[in-house]
């Protein structure tokens, strides 16, 4: 990374478990002139309102270019139970997860990728999930969430191909944070061994190490908290 006064970081979903930990670690790192911590509750940044995304990008554009845009938003339950069977499929559940987990990050990319510097390394990343891997899916279930994360992974790959043409030093990546003790995972933690349930601070620390090690050759991939590439 280069001179801290010349670069900023953006965390989208800074009110979330992992997003809050990321924002505070980025702030503490001293590597950025500013860390823009955006959230629905805090700054009126709503993934379902493109005008609010555009307005946030315009505010970020007033300062130094972001070297990191980290999308830490997402939804799993909140009003819907993840499906155990096709019998539970519900159009509104499918569309809600798709809107928040895939369409939202795509619109963030639309408004924030133009802010990335062309002459320096930069990273655009979004929290995905291992269950979004089609090749890794042996358990089934959670149709809406899985499908929305698979769609996110495809969008990230597509964006990486396009961005690579103009930003040869940039990286776009999806990340799997592990199973992390947050509101999102709270109803599903019963079977998780204590050593496999990460604190948000631990996961954020691992994820920041992973992205620090990514190169443009990795762009378009999805990586787990331990740096391992997740199959498509
Ligand atoms: N926790 C895990 O075990 C785990 C495992 C695999 C993947 N992940 C992924 O990691 C990401 C973050 O999860 P988390 O565990 O930190 O969850 P979390 O604590 O529930 O945080 C979710 C974040 O998403 C934001 N959000 C939801 N809908 C939004 C909208 N319409 N507009 C703007 N922001 C919105 C929330 O904002 P509000 O505060 O305004 O609601 C919150 O900041 C998700 O993509 C999740 O799929 C988590």
Coordinates of C-alpha atoms and ligand atoms in Angstrom, one line a residue:
X1 CA 0.0 0.0 0.0
X2 CA 1.1 3.5 -0.7
X3 CA 1.2 6.8 1.3
X4 CA -1.7 6.9 3.7
X5 CA -2.6 10.5 3.0
X6 CA -3.3 9.6 -0.6
X7 CA -5.7 6.8 -0.1
X8 CA -9.0 6.1 1.7
X9 CA -10.9 2.9 2.6
X10 CA -14.7 2.3 2.3
X11 CA -16.6 -0.2 4.4
X12 CA -20.2 -0.7 3.4
X13 CA -22.3 -2.3 6.1
X14 CA -20.3 -0.9 8.9
X15 CA -23.2 -1.5 11.3
X16 CA -22.9 -5.3 10.9
X17 CA -20.9 -7.7 13.0
X18 CA -18.0 -8.2 10.6
X19 CA -18.4 -4.7 9.0
X20 CA -17.9 -2.9 12.3
X21 CA -14.8 -5.0 13.1
X22 CA -13.4 -4.2 9.7
X23 CA -14.0 -0.5 10.0
X24 CA -12.4 -0.3 13.4
X25 CA -9.3 -2.3 12.3
X26 CA -8.9 -0.3 9.2
X27 CA -9.2 2.9 11.2
X28 CA -6.6 1.6 13.8
X29 CA -4.2 0.6 11.0
X30 CA -3.3 4.2 10.2
X31 CA -2.9 3.3 6.6
X32 CA -5.8 5.5 5.3
X33 CA -6.4 9.2 5.3
X34 CA -10.0 8.4 6.0
X35 CA -12.2 5.3 6.5
X36 CA -15.7 5.8 5.2
X37 CA -17.9 3.6 7.4
X38 CA -21.3 3.5 5.6
X39 CA -24.4 1.8 6.8
X40 CA -28.2 1.9 6.5
X41 CA -28.7 2.8 10.2
X42 CA -25.8 5.2 10.5
X43 CA -25.5 7.0 7.1
X44 CA -28.7 6.2 5.3
X45 CA -26.9 3.9 2.8
X46 CA -29.5 1.5 1.6
X47 CA -28.6 -1.2 -0.9
X48 CA -32.3 -1.1 -2.1
X49 CA -32.0 2.6 -2.9
X50 CA -29.6 3.3 -5.8
X51 CA -29.7 7.0 -5.2
X52 CA -28.3 6.5 -1.7
X53 CA -25.5 4.5 -3.2
X54 CA -24.7 7.1 -5.8
X55 CA -24.8 9.9 -3.1
X56 CA -22.4 8.0 -0.9
X57 CA -20.0 7.4 -3.8
X58 CA -20.1 11.2 -4.7
X59 CA -19.2 12.0 -1.1
X60 CA -16.2 9.5 -1.2
X61 CA -15.1 11.0 -4.5
X62 CA -14.5 14.4 -2.8
X63 CA -11.5 12.9 -1.0
X64 CA -8.4 10.8 -2.0
X65 CA -9.2 7.7 -4.2
X66 CA -10.2 4.6 -2.2
X67 CA -7.6 1.8 -2.2
X68 CA -10.1 -0.5 -0.7
X69 CA -13.9 -0.8 -1.0
X70 CA -15.2 -3.6 1.3
X71 CA -18.8 -4.6 0.9
X72 CA -19.7 -6.3 4.3
X73 CA -23.5 -6.3 3.9
X74 CA -25.7 -9.3 3.5
X75 CA -28.8 -11.1 4.7
X76 CA -29.6 -14.7 5.6
X77 CA -32.8 -14.8 7.7
X78 CA -34.6 -11.7 9.0
X79 CA -38.2 -12.5 8.3
X80 CA -37.5 -15.7 6.4
X81 CA -36.2 -19.1 7.5
X82 CA -33.5 -20.5 5.2
X83 CA -35.2 -23.3 3.2
X84 CA -34.6 -26.9 4.0
X85 CA -36.5 -28.2 1.0
X86 CA -37.8 -27.0 -2.3
X87 CA -41.3 -27.2 -0.6
X88 CA -40.4 -24.0 1.2
X89 CA -39.4 -22.0 -1.9
X90 CA -41.0 -18.6 -1.8
X91 CA -40.7 -16.0 -4.6
X92 CA -40.4 -13.0 -2.2
X93 CA -37.7 -14.8 -0.2
X94 CA -35.7 -15.6 -3.3
X95 CA -36.0 -12.1 -4.6
X96 CA -35.2 -10.5 -1.2
X97 CA -31.9 -12.4 -0.9
X98 CA -31.0 -11.7 -4.5
X99 CA -31.7 -8.0 -4.0
X100 CA -29.6 -7.7 -0.9
X101 CA -26.8 -10.2 -1.6
X102 CA -26.3 -9.8 -5.3
X103 CA -28.0 -6.8 -6.8
X104 CA -26.9 -4.5 -4.0
X105 CA -23.2 -5.2 -4.2
X106 CA -23.5 -5.0 -8.1
X107 CA -24.9 -1.4 -7.7
X108 CA -22.2 -0.6 -5.2
X109 CA -19.7 -1.7 -7.9
X110 CA -21.4 0.4 -10.5
X111 CA -20.9 3.6 -8.4
X112 CA -17.6 2.8 -6.6
X113 CA -15.5 1.1 -9.2
X114 CA -15.1 4.4 -11.1
X115 CA -13.4 5.8 -8.0
X116 CA -10.6 3.3 -7.9
X117 CA -7.2 4.6 -9.0
X118 CA -5.8 3.3 -12.3
X119 CA -2.1 3.7 -11.5
X120 CA -1.9 1.9 -8.1
X121 CA -3.1 -1.3 -6.4
X122 CA -6.7 -1.2 -5.3
X123 CA -9.2 -3.8 -4.0
X124 CA -12.9 -4.1 -4.3
X125 CA -14.2 -7.0 -2.3
X126 CA -17.6 -8.3 -1.0
X127 CA -18.4 -10.8 1.7
X128 CA -19.8 -13.9 0.0
X129 CA -20.1 -17.4 1.6
X130 CA -18.7 -20.8 1.0
X131 CA -22.2 -22.1 0.4
X132 CA -22.4 -19.9 -2.7
X133 CA -20.0 -22.3 -4.4
X134 CA -21.8 -24.5 -6.9
X135 CA -18.9 -27.0 -7.1
X136 CA -18.7 -27.3 -3.3
X137 CA -22.4 -27.9 -2.7
X138 CA -23.0 -31.3 -1.3
X139 CA -25.6 -30.5 1.4
X140 CA -28.3 -28.6 -0.5
X141 CA -30.8 -26.5 1.2
X142 CA -30.8 -22.7 1.9
X143 CA -31.9 -22.2 -1.7
X144 CA -32.4 -18.4 -1.6
X145 CA -29.1 -17.6 0.2
X146 CA -27.0 -20.0 -1.8
X147 CA -28.4 -18.9 -5.1
X148 CA -27.9 -15.2 -4.2
X149 CA -24.3 -15.8 -3.2
X150 CA -23.6 -17.8 -6.4
X151 CA -25.0 -14.9 -8.3
X152 CA -22.8 -12.5 -6.4
X153 CA -19.8 -14.7 -7.2
X154 CA -20.6 -14.5 -10.9
X155 CA -21.1 -10.8 -10.8
X156 CA -17.7 -10.3 -9.1
X157 CA -16.0 -12.5 -11.7
X158 CA -17.7 -10.5 -14.5
X159 CA -16.7 -7.2 -12.9
X160 CA -13.1 -8.4 -12.5
X161 CA -12.8 -9.2 -16.2
X162 CA -14.1 -5.7 -17.1
X163 CA -12.1 -3.8 -14.5
X164 CA -8.9 -5.6 -15.5
X165 CA -9.0 -3.9 -18.9
X166 CA -8.6 -0.4 -17.4
X167 CA -7.1 -1.1 -13.9
X168 CA -4.3 -3.6 -14.4
X169 CA -3.3 -3.3 -10.7
X170 CA -6.7 -3.8 -9.2
X171 CA -8.3 -6.9 -7.6
X172 CA -11.9 -7.8 -7.2
X173 CA -12.6 -10.8 -4.9
X174 CA -15.3 -12.5 -2.9
X175 CA -14.5 -13.5 0.6
X176 CA -15.8 -16.2 2.9
X177 CA -15.4 -15.0 6.5
X178 CA -15.7 -18.4 8.3
X179 CA -18.6 -19.0 10.7
X180 CA -18.6 -15.7 12.7
X181 CA -20.5 -14.9 15.8
X182 CA -22.9 -12.2 14.6
X183 CA -26.6 -11.6 14.3
X184 CA -26.6 -13.2 10.9
X185 CA -25.3 -16.6 12.1
X186 CA -26.9 -16.5 15.6
X187 CA -29.8 -18.9 14.9
X188 CA -27.5 -21.4 13.2
X189 CA -24.6 -21.7 15.7
X190 CA -25.9 -24.8 17.6
X191 CA -23.8 -27.4 15.8
X192 CA -20.7 -25.3 15.4
X193 CA -17.7 -26.3 17.5
X194 CA -16.5 -23.4 19.7
X195 CA -13.1 -23.3 18.0
X196 CA -14.9 -23.0 14.6
X197 CA -17.0 -20.0 15.7
X198 CA -14.9 -17.0 15.1
X199 CA -15.2 -13.6 16.7
X200 CA -15.9 -10.8 14.3
X201 CA -12.5 -9.2 15.2
X202 CA -10.7 -12.5 14.4
X203 CA -12.5 -12.9 11.1
X204 CA -11.9 -9.3 10.1
X205 CA -8.2 -9.6 10.9
X206 CA -7.9 -12.8 8.8
X207 CA -9.8 -11.2 5.9
X208 CA -7.6 -8.1 5.8
X209 CA -4.5 -10.4 5.7
X210 CA -6.0 -12.4 2.8
X211 CA -6.8 -9.3 0.7
X212 CA -3.3 -7.9 1.4
X213 CA -1.9 -11.0 -0.2
X214 CA -4.0 -11.0 -3.4
X215 CA -2.6 -10.0 -6.7
X216 CA -4.3 -9.1 -10.0
X217 CA -3.9 -12.7 -11.1
X218 CA -6.4 -13.6 -8.3
X219 CA -9.0 -11.2 -9.5
X220 CA -12.4 -12.7 -9.9
X221 CA -11.9 -15.5 -7.4
X222 CA -13.5 -16.2 -4.0
X223 CA -11.2 -16.8 -1.0
X224 CA -11.8 -18.1 2.5
X225 CA -10.6 -16.5 5.7
X226 CA -7.5 -18.8 5.6
X227 CA -6.6 -17.6 2.1
X228 CA -7.7 -20.8 0.4
X229 CA -9.5 -20.3 -3.0
X230 CA -13.1 -21.6 -2.9
X231 CA -14.2 -23.6 -6.0
X232 CA -16.6 -21.9 -8.4
Ligands
LIG1 N1 -21.6 -14.5 10.1 C1 -21.3 -15.6 9.4 O1 -21.1 -16.7 10.0 C2 -21.1 -15.5 7.9 C3 -20.7 -16.6 7.2 C4 -20.6 -16.6 5.8 C5 -20.8 -15.4 5.2 N2 -21.2 -14.3 5.9 C6 -21.4 -13.0 5.1 O2 -20.8 -11.9 5.8 C7 -21.6 -10.7 5.5 C8 -21.8 -9.9 6.8 O3 -22.4 -10.7 7.7 P1 -22.5 -10.4 9.3 O4 -22.3 -11.8 9.9 O5 -21.6 -9.3 9.7 O6 -24.0 -10.0 9.4 P2 -24.8 -8.9 10.2 O7 -24.1 -8.6 11.5 O8 -26.2 -9.2 10.2 O9 -24.5 -7.6 9.2 C9 -25.2 -7.4 8.0 C10 -25.0 -6.0 7.5 O10 -25.7 -5.9 6.3 C11 -26.4 -4.7 6.3 N3 -27.6 -4.6 5.4 C12 -28.5 -5.6 5.3 N4 -29.4 -5.1 4.4 C13 -29.1 -3.9 4.0 C14 -29.5 -2.9 3.1 N5 -30.7 -3.0 2.4 N6 -28.8 -1.8 2.9 C15 -27.7 -1.5 3.6 N7 -27.2 -2.4 4.4 C16 -27.8 -3.6 4.6 C17 -26.8 -4.5 7.7 O11 -27.2 -3.2 8.0 P3 -28.3 -2.8 9.1 O12 -27.5 -2.8 10.4 O13 -28.7 -1.5 8.7 O14 -29.3 -3.8 9.1 C18 -25.5 -4.9 8.4 O15 -24.6 -3.9 8.4 C19 -22.9 -11.2 4.8 O16 -22.8 -11.0 3.4 C20 -22.9 -12.7 5.1 O17 -23.6 -13.4 4.1 C21 -21.3 -14.3 7.3

